[in-house]
Amino acid sequence: MPVLTCDQALSLLDEARAAGPSPALADHLADCDDCRAAADAMHQVRNLLGGIEMPVALSERLTTVANEHLTHQLRARTFETPLGWSALAYTDGGIVLIERSQGSAADAYERLRQRLGEFVTQERPRDDIGDSAVRKLLAYHDGRRVRFDEPLDLSLVPSFTRQVLQATARIPYGEVRPYAWVARQVGRPKATRAVGQALHINPVAPIIPCHRVIASNNTLGGYGGGPEMKRWLLRLEGYLR
């Protein structure tokens, strides 16, 4: 019988810990032969190890590995606002992406998949940063002031865009700043066009409020969600009547 390396054994055991007996998992196993075979094999391993008492050090290591896996696991949730459905993707390290859809929750999820690949769907609320962010986003769209203090993961965008977004995040609720102000904040006073392009790809709007950046002549300027959505958000915050 071949002997597994420690890394191989930990990997198998980590996968076994991650697969919880949820209805969604049961449905998937019913349709997927490969995953069902893997689950059967996992069940056999659990039976084999059931009577074996693991050393404390190994048990602690397995717990650490499982927690590290969850920390880096990409998860997603959908929520509905007056502007349509949104899907939020995140890890314990930060919120990665928010996608909007005028269609359905499934369409919002699909937009995430097109950008990020596969993720774990969190249909039931959990006490984590995703749950906190969704609750605040729902309150925000309901006209209540909230403080978004969840960590953000801006790794999807280049360095200049991150600087632009970080400056934009400092614009207070109900106020606006011109593109030129943001350009000055990032040390590029002539780069107003580049600022506009950076804001257009904001991956975490409206948590980072790019709708609060307007043109110097007080026209609204562009917005990734379209001009009507920008007007709606500025009315929500009381800047427009």
PDB file of N, CA, C and O in Angstrom, residues 92-135:
ATOM      1  N   ASP A  92     -12.514  36.272   4.323  1.00  0.00           N
ATOM      2  CA  ASP A  92     -12.316  36.893   5.627  1.00  0.00           C
ATOM      3  C   ASP A  92     -11.316  38.038   5.544  1.00  0.00           C
ATOM      4  O   ASP A  92     -11.248  38.876   6.441  1.00  0.00           O
ATOM      5  N   GLY A  93     -10.552  38.077   4.460  1.00  0.00           N
ATOM      6  CA  GLY A  93      -9.576  39.149   4.289  1.00  0.00           C
ATOM      7  C   GLY A  93     -10.160  40.443   3.759  1.00  0.00           C
ATOM      8  O   GLY A  93      -9.525  41.489   3.840  1.00  0.00           O
ATOM      9  N   GLY A  94     -11.370  40.403   3.210  1.00  0.00           N
ATOM     10  CA  GLY A  94     -11.961  41.637   2.710  1.00  0.00           C
ATOM     11  C   GLY A  94     -13.022  41.395   1.654  1.00  0.00           C
ATOM     12  O   GLY A  94     -13.148  40.296   1.097  1.00  0.00           O
ATOM     13  N   ILE A  95     -13.787  42.444   1.366  1.00  0.00           N
ATOM     14  CA  ILE A  95     -14.796  42.408   0.308  1.00  0.00           C
ATOM     15  C   ILE A  95     -14.087  42.595  -1.023  1.00  0.00           C
ATOM     16  O   ILE A  95     -13.329  43.548  -1.207  1.00  0.00           O
ATOM     17  N   VAL A  96     -14.333  41.704  -1.950  1.00  0.00           N
ATOM     18  CA  VAL A  96     -13.604  41.668  -3.218  1.00  0.00           C
ATOM     19  C   VAL A  96     -14.367  42.374  -4.334  1.00  0.00           C
ATOM     20  O   VAL A  96     -13.793  43.149  -5.102  1.00  0.00           O
ATOM     21  N   LEU A  97     -15.665  42.120  -4.439  1.00  0.00           N
ATOM     22  CA  LEU A  97     -16.404  42.611  -5.604  1.00  0.00           C
ATOM     23  C   LEU A  97     -17.894  42.670  -5.297  1.00  0.00           C
ATOM     24  O   LEU A  97     -18.438  41.792  -4.625  1.00  0.00           O
ATOM     25  N   ILE A  98     -18.546  43.717  -5.798  1.00  0.00           N
ATOM     26  CA  ILE A  98     -20.006  43.817  -5.773  1.00  0.00           C
ATOM     27  C   ILE A  98     -20.476  43.999  -7.209  1.00  0.00           C
ATOM     28  O   ILE A  98     -20.018  44.899  -7.902  1.00  0.00           O
ATOM     29  N   GLU A  99     -21.368  43.125  -7.654  1.00  0.00           N
ATOM     30  CA  GLU A  99     -21.923  43.211  -9.005  1.00  0.00           C
ATOM     31  C   GLU A  99     -23.427  43.449  -8.915  1.00  0.00           C
ATOM     32  O   GLU A  99     -24.112  42.838  -8.091  1.00  0.00           O
ATOM     33  N   ARG A 100     -23.940  44.312  -9.770  1.00  0.00           N
ATOM     34  CA  ARG A 100     -25.379  44.588  -9.812  1.00  0.00           C
ATOM     35  C   ARG A 100     -26.014  43.919 -11.026  1.00  0.00           C
ATOM     36  O   ARG A 100     -25.357  43.691 -12.036  1.00  0.00           O
ATOM     37  N   SER A 101     -27.296  43.653 -10.914  1.00  0.00           N
ATOM     38  CA  SER A 101     -28.048  43.092 -12.034  1.00  0.00           C
ATOM     39  C   SER A 101     -29.467  43.631 -12.006  1.00  0.00           C
ATOM     40  O   SER A 101     -30.082  43.739 -10.940  1.00  0.00           O
ATOM     41  N   GLN A 102     -29.994  43.990 -13.178  1.00  0.00           N
ATOM     42  CA  GLN A 102     -31.387  44.387 -13.288  1.00  0.00           C
ATOM     43  C   GLN A 102     -32.291  43.169 -13.412  1.00  0.00           C
ATOM     44  O   GLN A 102     -33.519  43.293 -13.429  1.00  0.00           O
ATOM     45  N   GLY A 103     -31.675  41.979 -13.499  1.00  0.00           N
ATOM     46  CA  GLY A 103     -32.455  40.754 -13.652  1.00  0.00           C
ATOM     47  C   GLY A 103     -32.737  40.075 -12.324  1.00  0.00           C
ATOM     48  O   GLY A 103     -33.495  40.567 -11.500  1.00  0.00           O
ATOM     49  N   SER A 104     -32.070  38.933 -12.102  1.00  0.00           N
ATOM     50  CA  SER A 104     -32.357  38.098 -10.942  1.00  0.00           C
ATOM     51  C   SER A 104     -31.114  37.917 -10.084  1.00  0.00           C
ATOM     52  O   SER A 104     -30.010  38.325 -10.450  1.00  0.00           O
ATOM     53  N   ALA A 105     -31.309  37.254  -8.942  1.00  0.00           N
ATOM     54  CA  ALA A 105     -30.174  36.910  -8.089  1.00  0.00           C
ATOM     55  C   ALA A 105     -29.211  35.991  -8.835  1.00  0.00           C
ATOM     56  O   ALA A 105     -27.988  36.129  -8.725  1.00  0.00           O
ATOM     57  N   ALA A 106     -29.753  35.059  -9.608  1.00  0.00           N
ATOM     58  CA  ALA A 106     -28.903  34.143 -10.367  1.00  0.00           C
ATOM     59  C   ALA A 106     -28.045  34.897 -11.374  1.00  0.00           C
ATOM     60  O   ALA A 106     -26.876  34.562 -11.592  1.00  0.00           O
ATOM     61  N   ASP A 107     -28.610  35.924 -11.987  1.00  0.00           N
ATOM     62  CA  ASP A 107     -27.846  36.728 -12.941  1.00  0.00           C
ATOM     63  C   ASP A 107     -26.733  37.491 -12.231  1.00  0.00           C
ATOM     64  O   ASP A 107     -25.616  37.613 -12.750  1.00  0.00           O
ATOM     65  N   ALA A 108     -27.012  37.986 -11.024  1.00  0.00           N
ATOM     66  CA  ALA A 108     -25.977  38.685 -10.257  1.00  0.00           C
ATOM     67  C   ALA A 108     -24.842  37.732  -9.905  1.00  0.00           C
ATOM     68  O   ALA A 108     -23.660  38.086  -9.991  1.00  0.00           O
ATOM     69  N   TYR A 109     -25.188  36.506  -9.503  1.00  0.00           N
ATOM     70  CA  TYR A 109     -24.161  35.497  -9.231  1.00  0.00           C
ATOM     71  C   TYR A 109     -23.328  35.215 -10.476  1.00  0.00           C
ATOM     72  O   TYR A 109     -22.109  35.076 -10.413  1.00  0.00           O
ATOM     73  N   GLU A 110     -24.001  35.122 -11.620  1.00  0.00           N
ATOM     74  CA  GLU A 110     -23.300  34.812 -12.862  1.00  0.00           C
ATOM     75  C   GLU A 110     -22.303  35.913 -13.213  1.00  0.00           C
ATOM     76  O   GLU A 110     -21.211  35.636 -13.725  1.00  0.00           O
ATOM     77  N   ARG A 111     -22.643  37.152 -12.945  1.00  0.00           N
ATOM     78  CA  ARG A 111     -21.712  38.250 -13.190  1.00  0.00           C
ATOM     79  C   ARG A 111     -20.454  38.099 -12.329  1.00  0.00           C
ATOM     80  O   ARG A 111     -19.344  38.388 -12.780  1.00  0.00           O
ATOM     81  N   LEU A 112     -20.639  37.637 -11.094  1.00  0.00           N
ATOM     82  CA  LEU A 112     -19.468  37.376 -10.246  1.00  0.00           C
ATOM     83  C   LEU A 112     -18.608  36.266 -10.846  1.00  0.00           C
ATOM     84  O   LEU A 112     -17.380  36.368 -10.875  1.00  0.00           O
ATOM     85  N   ARG A 113     -19.251  35.188 -11.290  1.00  0.00           N
ATOM     86  CA  ARG A 113     -18.496  34.053 -11.846  1.00  0.00           C
ATOM     87  C   ARG A 113     -17.688  34.479 -13.072  1.00  0.00           C
ATOM     88  O   ARG A 113     -16.579  33.997 -13.284  1.00  0.00           O
ATOM     89  N   GLN A 114     -18.250  35.346 -13.872  1.00  0.00           N
ATOM     90  CA  GLN A 114     -17.524  35.800 -15.060  1.00  0.00           C
ATOM     91  C   GLN A 114     -16.256  36.553 -14.689  1.00  0.00           C
ATOM     92  O   GLN A 114     -15.271  36.523 -15.420  1.00  0.00           O
ATOM     93  N   ARG A 115     -16.273  37.238 -13.555  1.00  0.00           N
ATOM     94  CA  ARG A 115     -15.102  38.000 -13.115  1.00  0.00           C
ATOM     95  C   ARG A 115     -14.151  37.175 -12.247  1.00  0.00           C
ATOM     96  O   ARG A 115     -12.926  37.323 -12.344  1.00  0.00           O
ATOM     97  N   LEU A 116     -14.701  36.314 -11.391  1.00  0.00           N
ATOM     98  CA  LEU A 116     -13.901  35.688 -10.342  1.00  0.00           C
ATOM     99  C   LEU A 116     -13.761  34.179 -10.455  1.00  0.00           C
ATOM    100  O   LEU A 116     -12.919  33.597  -9.778  1.00  0.00           O
ATOM    101  N   GLY A 117     -14.583  33.533 -11.266  1.00  0.00           N
ATOM    102  CA  GLY A 117     -14.579  32.076 -11.269  1.00  0.00           C
ATOM    103  C   GLY A 117     -15.534  31.545 -10.205  1.00  0.00           C
ATOM    104  O   GLY A 117     -16.478  32.220  -9.803  1.00  0.00           O
ATOM    105  N   GLU A 118     -15.276  30.346  -9.713  1.00  0.00           N
ATOM    106  CA  GLU A 118     -16.193  29.704  -8.783  1.00  0.00           C
ATOM    107  C   GLU A 118     -16.025  30.233  -7.358  1.00  0.00           C
ATOM    108  O   GLU A 118     -14.962  30.705  -6.971  1.00  0.00           O
ATOM    109  N   PHE A 119     -17.095  30.128  -6.581  1.00  0.00           N
ATOM    110  CA  PHE A 119     -17.085  30.561  -5.194  1.00  0.00           C
ATOM    111  C   PHE A 119     -18.112  29.736  -4.440  1.00  0.00           C
ATOM    112  O   PHE A 119     -18.918  29.002  -5.031  1.00  0.00           O
ATOM    113  N   VAL A 120     -18.096  29.844  -3.121  1.00  0.00           N
ATOM    114  CA  VAL A 120     -19.066  29.147  -2.278  1.00  0.00           C
ATOM    115  C   VAL A 120     -20.245  30.073  -2.028  1.00  0.00           C
ATOM    116  O   VAL A 120     -20.070  31.209  -1.582  1.00  0.00           O
ATOM    117  N   THR A 121     -21.451  29.613  -2.345  1.00  0.00           N
ATOM    118  CA  THR A 121     -22.653  30.422  -2.165  1.00  0.00           C
ATOM    119  C   THR A 121     -23.092  30.389  -0.710  1.00  0.00           C
ATOM    120  O   THR A 121     -23.262  29.319  -0.128  1.00  0.00           O
ATOM    121  N   GLN A 122     -23.249  31.570  -0.112  1.00  0.00           N
ATOM    122  CA  GLN A 122     -23.699  31.675   1.274  1.00  0.00           C
ATOM    123  C   GLN A 122     -25.158  32.117   1.297  1.00  0.00           C
ATOM    124  O   GLN A 122     -25.455  33.307   1.362  1.00  0.00           O
ATOM    125  N   GLU A 123     -26.068  31.155   1.209  1.00  0.00           N
ATOM    126  CA  GLU A 123     -27.486  31.495   1.206  1.00  0.00           C
ATOM    127  C   GLU A 123     -27.981  31.841   2.611  1.00  0.00           C
ATOM    128  O   GLU A 123     -28.866  32.660   2.786  1.00  0.00           O
ATOM    129  N   ARG A 124     -27.385  31.203   3.628  1.00  0.00           N
ATOM    130  CA  ARG A 124     -27.805  31.465   4.999  1.00  0.00           C
ATOM    131  C   ARG A 124     -26.844  32.463   5.637  1.00  0.00           C
ATOM    132  O   ARG A 124     -25.623  32.303   5.536  1.00  0.00           O
ATOM    133  N   PRO A 125     -27.354  33.497   6.279  1.00  0.00           N
ATOM    134  CA  PRO A 125     -26.477  34.507   6.886  1.00  0.00           C
ATOM    135  C   PRO A 125     -25.513  33.877   7.883  1.00  0.00           C
ATOM    136  O   PRO A 125     -25.867  32.973   8.627  1.00  0.00           O
ATOM    137  N   ARG A 126     -24.278  34.371   7.873  1.00  0.00           N
ATOM    138  CA  ARG A 126     -23.262  33.941   8.825  1.00  0.00           C
ATOM    139  C   ARG A 126     -22.707  35.174   9.508  1.00  0.00           C
ATOM    140  O   ARG A 126     -22.768  36.277   8.980  1.00  0.00           O
ATOM    141  N   ASP A 127     -22.191  34.981  10.678  1.00  0.00           N
ATOM    142  CA  ASP A 127     -21.635  36.099  11.428  1.00  0.00           C
ATOM    143  C   ASP A 127     -20.219  36.369  10.921  1.00  0.00           C
ATOM    144  O   ASP A 127     -19.232  35.981  11.534  1.00  0.00           O
ATOM    145  N   ASP A 128     -20.128  37.023   9.757  1.00  0.00           N
ATOM    146  CA  ASP A 128     -18.826  37.336   9.180  1.00  0.00           C
ATOM    147  C   ASP A 128     -18.919  38.691   8.473  1.00  0.00           C
ATOM    148  O   ASP A 128     -19.941  39.371   8.549  1.00  0.00           O
ATOM    149  N   ILE A 129     -17.841  39.105   7.813  1.00  0.00           N
ATOM    150  CA  ILE A 129     -17.850  40.438   7.210  1.00  0.00           C
ATOM    151  C   ILE A 129     -18.846  40.533   6.057  1.00  0.00           C
ATOM    152  O   ILE A 129     -19.361  41.615   5.767  1.00  0.00           O
ATOM    153  N   GLY A 130     -19.120  39.411   5.390  1.00  0.00           N
ATOM    154  CA  GLY A 130     -20.110  39.438   4.314  1.00  0.00           C
ATOM    155  C   GLY A 130     -21.497  39.742   4.849  1.00  0.00           C
ATOM    156  O   GLY A 130     -22.235  40.560   4.288  1.00  0.00           O
ATOM    157  N   ASP A 131     -21.863  39.096   5.948  1.00  0.00           N
ATOM    158  CA  ASP A 131     -23.162  39.349   6.557  1.00  0.00           C
ATOM    159  C   ASP A 131     -23.257  40.794   7.037  1.00  0.00           C
ATOM    160  O   ASP A 131     -24.262  41.478   6.832  1.00  0.00           O
ATOM    161  N   SER A 132     -22.185  41.288   7.675  1.00  0.00           N
ATOM    162  CA  SER A 132     -22.168  42.669   8.159  1.00  0.00           C
ATOM    163  C   SER A 132     -22.327  43.661   7.007  1.00  0.00           C
ATOM    164  O   SER A 132     -23.114  44.611   7.088  1.00  0.00           O
ATOM    165  N   ALA A 133     -21.580  43.439   5.916  1.00  0.00           N
ATOM    166  CA  ALA A 133     -21.644  44.354   4.775  1.00  0.00           C
ATOM    167  C   ALA A 133     -23.023  44.348   4.128  1.00  0.00           C
ATOM    168  O   ALA A 133     -23.551  45.409   3.762  1.00  0.00           O
ATOM    169  N   VAL A 134     -23.625  43.180   3.979  1.00  0.00           N
ATOM    170  CA  VAL A 134     -24.952  43.101   3.353  1.00  0.00           C
ATOM    171  C   VAL A 134     -25.986  43.829   4.208  1.00  0.00           C
ATOM    172  O   VAL A 134     -26.832  44.574   3.686  1.00  0.00           O
ATOM    173  N   ARG A 135     -25.949  43.638   5.522  1.00  0.00           N
ATOM    174  CA  ARG A 135     -26.904  44.335   6.390  1.00  0.00           C
ATOM    175  C   ARG A 135     -26.760  45.857   6.251  1.00  0.00           C
ATOM    176  O   ARG A 135     -27.747  46.590   6.188  1.00  0.00           O
TER     177      ARG A 135
END
